[in-house]
Amino acid sequence: VVGAVWVGSIELWCDAIIAIMFCGIAVRAIASLLRSEWTDPDVVAVDCTLRHAIAVVGEHHCANEIATRIEVLGADPVITNVSEVVKCGGGQGRCSRNIA
């Protein structure tokens, strides 16, 4: 991913986007393309130093798991939805997508 122009030019038919850029840039790039939490792709923003992997969109689906898997590259996964943080089981679902 080079920047917002690339993200804004794609059709959101993919299951996930891993955006290697500042979180704010990723949010602005995809904001107008988002329609529904049930159909939008998961989005994880990773800073260019691989220090943090932030689940931005799709936290109830696979974004948290993707952020956690990026941990093998040295990035700390940033999980912000309450059901994952306190393990209360109140999430809307678990990852059902085939992410390898």
C-alpha positions as CSV (number, residue, x, y, z in Angstrom):
1,V,0.0,0.0,0.0
2,V,1.5,3.3,-1.1
3,G,-1.1,5.7,0.1
4,A,-4.7,6.9,0.1
5,V,-4.9,7.2,-3.7
6,W,-4.4,3.4,-4.0
7,V,-6.9,2.5,-1.4
8,G,-9.5,4.9,-2.7
9,S,-9.2,3.5,-6.2
10,I,-10.0,-0.1,-5.4
11,E,-13.4,-1.7,-5.2
12,L,-14.1,-3.1,-1.7
13,W,-14.6,-6.7,-2.7
14,C,-11.8,-8.0,-0.7
15,D,-12.0,-9.6,2.8
16,A,-9.3,-7.5,4.4
17,I,-7.1,-4.5,3.8
18,I,-3.8,-4.2,5.7
19,A,-2.8,-0.6,5.3
20,I,0.8,0.2,6.0
21,M,0.4,3.9,6.8
22,F,-0.7,6.2,9.6
23,C,-4.1,5.1,11.0
24,G,-5.6,8.6,10.2
25,I,-4.6,8.3,6.6
26,A,-6.1,4.8,6.3
27,V,-9.4,6.0,7.9
28,R,-9.7,9.0,5.6
29,A,-8.9,6.8,2.6
30,I,-11.6,4.2,3.2
31,A,-14.3,6.3,5.0
32,S,-16.4,7.2,1.9
33,L,-16.2,3.5,0.7
34,L,-17.7,2.0,3.9
35,R,-21.3,0.9,3.8
36,S,-22.1,-1.7,6.6
37,E,-20.1,-3.4,9.3
38,W,-21.5,-6.7,8.0
39,T,-20.2,-6.3,4.4
40,D,-17.2,-4.0,4.6
41,P,-13.7,-5.6,4.6
42,D,-11.7,-5.8,7.7
43,V,-9.1,-3.0,7.9
44,V,-5.9,-3.1,9.9
45,A,-3.5,-0.1,9.9
46,V,0.1,-0.9,10.5
47,D,2.7,1.9,11.1
48,C,5.7,1.9,8.8
49,T,8.0,0.7,11.6
50,L,5.8,-2.3,12.3
51,R,5.4,-1.2,15.9
52,H,1.5,-1.3,16.1
53,A,-1.2,-3.1,14.2
54,I,-4.5,-1.3,14.8
55,A,-7.8,-3.0,14.0
56,V,-9.7,-0.1,12.4
57,V,-12.8,-1.7,10.8
58,G,-14.2,-5.2,11.3
59,E,-13.1,-5.7,14.9
60,H,-16.1,-8.1,15.5
61,H,-15.1,-10.1,12.5
62,C,-11.4,-10.8,11.6
63,A,-9.6,-7.5,12.1
64,N,-8.6,-8.3,15.7
65,E,-7.3,-11.7,14.6
66,I,-5.4,-10.2,11.7
67,A,-3.8,-7.6,14.0
68,T,-2.8,-10.4,16.4
69,R,-1.3,-12.4,13.6
70,I,0.8,-9.4,12.5
71,E,2.4,-9.7,15.9
72,V,4.8,-12.3,14.5
73,L,6.4,-9.4,12.6
74,G,7.0,-7.5,15.8
75,A,3.9,-5.3,15.8
76,D,1.9,-4.9,19.0
77,P,-1.8,-5.6,18.2
78,V,-4.1,-2.8,19.2
79,I,-7.5,-4.2,20.2
80,T,-10.1,-1.6,21.3
81,N,-13.5,-3.3,21.3
82,V,-14.6,-4.0,24.8
83,S,-15.7,-7.7,24.3
84,E,-12.1,-8.6,23.3
85,V,-10.3,-6.4,25.8
86,V,-12.2,-7.7,28.9
87,K,-13.1,-11.1,27.4
88,C,-16.7,-10.8,28.3
89,G,-18.0,-12.8,25.3
90,G,-20.3,-10.1,24.1
91,G,-18.8,-9.8,20.7
92,Q,-21.1,-10.0,17.6
93,G,-19.2,-12.9,16.1
94,R,-15.9,-14.6,15.6
95,C,-13.7,-14.7,12.6
96,S,-15.3,-16.8,10.0
97,R,-13.1,-15.8,7.1
98,N,-10.3,-18.0,5.9
99,I,-7.2,-16.0,6.8
100,A,-3.9,-17.7,6.6
